[in-house]
Coordinates of C-alpha atoms and ligand atoms in Angstrom, one line a residue:
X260 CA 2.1 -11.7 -12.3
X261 CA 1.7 -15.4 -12.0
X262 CA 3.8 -15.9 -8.1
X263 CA 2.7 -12.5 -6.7
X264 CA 1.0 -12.3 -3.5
X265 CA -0.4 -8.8 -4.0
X266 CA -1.1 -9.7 -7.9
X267 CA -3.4 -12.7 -6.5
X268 CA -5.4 -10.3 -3.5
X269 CA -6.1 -8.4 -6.8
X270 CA -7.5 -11.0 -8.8
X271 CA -9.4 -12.7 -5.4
X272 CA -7.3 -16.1 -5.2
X273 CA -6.1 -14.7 -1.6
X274 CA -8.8 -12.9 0.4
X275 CA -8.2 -9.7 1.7
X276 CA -10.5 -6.9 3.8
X277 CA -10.9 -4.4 1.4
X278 CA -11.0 -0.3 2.2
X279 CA -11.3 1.1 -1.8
X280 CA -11.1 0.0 -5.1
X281 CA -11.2 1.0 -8.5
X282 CA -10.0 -0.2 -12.0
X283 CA -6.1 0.9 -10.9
X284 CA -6.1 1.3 -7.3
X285 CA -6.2 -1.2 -4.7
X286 CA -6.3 -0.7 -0.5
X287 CA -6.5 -3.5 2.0
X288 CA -5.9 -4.6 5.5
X289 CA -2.2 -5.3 6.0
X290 CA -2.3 -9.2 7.3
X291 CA 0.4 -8.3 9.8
X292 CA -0.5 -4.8 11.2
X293 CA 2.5 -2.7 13.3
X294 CA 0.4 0.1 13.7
X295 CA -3.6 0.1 15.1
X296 CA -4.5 0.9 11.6
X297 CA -1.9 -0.4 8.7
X298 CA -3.2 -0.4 5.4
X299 CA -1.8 -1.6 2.5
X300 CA -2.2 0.8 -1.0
X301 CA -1.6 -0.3 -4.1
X302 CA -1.8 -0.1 -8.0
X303 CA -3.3 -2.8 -9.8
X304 CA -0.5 -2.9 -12.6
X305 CA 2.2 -5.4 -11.1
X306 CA 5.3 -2.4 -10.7
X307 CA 7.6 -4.2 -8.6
X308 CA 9.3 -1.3 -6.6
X309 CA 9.8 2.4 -6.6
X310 CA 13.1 1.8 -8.8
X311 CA 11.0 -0.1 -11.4
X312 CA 8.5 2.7 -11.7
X313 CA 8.6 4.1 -15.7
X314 CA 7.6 7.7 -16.3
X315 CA 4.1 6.6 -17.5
X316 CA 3.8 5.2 -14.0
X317 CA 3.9 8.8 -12.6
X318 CA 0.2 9.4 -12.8
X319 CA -0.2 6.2 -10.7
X320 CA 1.6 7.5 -8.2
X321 CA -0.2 10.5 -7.5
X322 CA -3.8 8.6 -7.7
X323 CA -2.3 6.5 -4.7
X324 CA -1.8 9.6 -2.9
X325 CA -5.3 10.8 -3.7
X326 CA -6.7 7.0 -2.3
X327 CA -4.5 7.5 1.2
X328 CA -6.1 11.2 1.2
X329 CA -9.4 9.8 0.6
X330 CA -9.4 6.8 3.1
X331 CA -7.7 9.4 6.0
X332 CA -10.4 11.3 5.9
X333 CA -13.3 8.5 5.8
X334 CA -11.6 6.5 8.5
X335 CA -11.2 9.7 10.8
X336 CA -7.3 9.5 10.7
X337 CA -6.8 12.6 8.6
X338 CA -6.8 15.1 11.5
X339 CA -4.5 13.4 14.0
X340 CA -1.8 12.5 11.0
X341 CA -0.3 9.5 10.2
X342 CA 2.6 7.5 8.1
X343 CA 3.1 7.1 4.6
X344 CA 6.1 4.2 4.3
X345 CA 7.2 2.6 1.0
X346 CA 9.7 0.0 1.5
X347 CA 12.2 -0.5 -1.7
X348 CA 14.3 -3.3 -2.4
X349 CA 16.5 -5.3 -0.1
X350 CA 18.4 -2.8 2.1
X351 CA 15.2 -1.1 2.1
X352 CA 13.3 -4.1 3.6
X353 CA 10.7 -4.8 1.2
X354 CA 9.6 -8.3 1.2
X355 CA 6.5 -8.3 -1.1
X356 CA 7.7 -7.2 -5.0
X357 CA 4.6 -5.4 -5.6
X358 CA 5.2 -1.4 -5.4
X359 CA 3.0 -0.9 -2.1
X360 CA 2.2 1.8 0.2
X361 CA 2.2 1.2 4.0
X362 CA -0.2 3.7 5.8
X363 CA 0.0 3.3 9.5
X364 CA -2.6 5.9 11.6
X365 CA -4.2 5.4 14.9
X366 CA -0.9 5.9 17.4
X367 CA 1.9 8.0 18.1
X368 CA 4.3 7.1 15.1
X369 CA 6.8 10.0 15.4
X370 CA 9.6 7.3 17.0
X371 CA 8.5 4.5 14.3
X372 CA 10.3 3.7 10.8
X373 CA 12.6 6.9 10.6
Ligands
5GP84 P1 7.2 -5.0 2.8 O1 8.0 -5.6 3.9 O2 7.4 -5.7 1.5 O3 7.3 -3.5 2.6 O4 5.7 -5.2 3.2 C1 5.0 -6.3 2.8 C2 3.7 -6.3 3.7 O5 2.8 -7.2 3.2 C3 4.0 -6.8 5.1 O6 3.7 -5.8 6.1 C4 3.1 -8.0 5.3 O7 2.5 -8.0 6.6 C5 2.1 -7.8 4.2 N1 1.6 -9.1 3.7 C6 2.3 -10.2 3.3 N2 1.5 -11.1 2.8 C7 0.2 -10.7 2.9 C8 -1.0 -11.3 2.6 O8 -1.2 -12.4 2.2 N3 -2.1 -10.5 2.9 C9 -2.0 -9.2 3.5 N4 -3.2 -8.6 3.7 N5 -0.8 -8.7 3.7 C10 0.3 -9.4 3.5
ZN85 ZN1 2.1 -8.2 -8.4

């Protein structure tokens, strides 16, 4: 999508530090961390929230899951837990309209976000 932040970290017009990519999946370093380590996880296709997922969307969701897995454990963050946060829509706080997973590791979150 033409005006999308996230859409342009895909296609290289903004630069981002990368953690894992593949053709669907994209992970980078949150510009703006709250958290020691804040990671940003997303999918390639431009879904622009939770409520605009479709059910062949579903898989995608999953694979995410399987990324955050995957980086928790190669960033040593898997043991000592962290957060999985997905901001949707306006009363939900989301800013960027690109479906995106925050992962925040590397402190004592149990107070933050809930
Ligand atoms: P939201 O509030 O929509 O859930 O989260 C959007 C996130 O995107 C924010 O945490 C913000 O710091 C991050 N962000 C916004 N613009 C950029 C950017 O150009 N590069 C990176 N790496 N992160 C961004
Ligand atoms: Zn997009």
């Amino acid at each position: 999508m033409e005006d999308c932040i996230f859409c342009k970290i895909i296609k290289g017009e903004i630069p981002s530090k990368k953690f894992y990519e593949d053709d669907e999946i994209l992970a980078f370093d949150n510009i703006n961390p709250v958290a020691p380590i804040h990671i940003l996880v997303i999918p390639k296709k431009h879904i622009p929230s939770v409520a605009h997922l479709e059910k062949e969307d579903e898989a995608i969701v999953g694979k995410i899951y399987g990324v955050i897995n995957k980086l928790a454990e190669e960033m040593g963050f898997k043991e000592k837990g962290f957060k999985v946060v997905v901001n949707c829509g306006k009363d939900g706080g989301q800013e960027v309209m690109h479906l995106h997973f925050h992962v925040l590791a590397g402190e004592d979150l149990c107070k933050k976000f809930t």
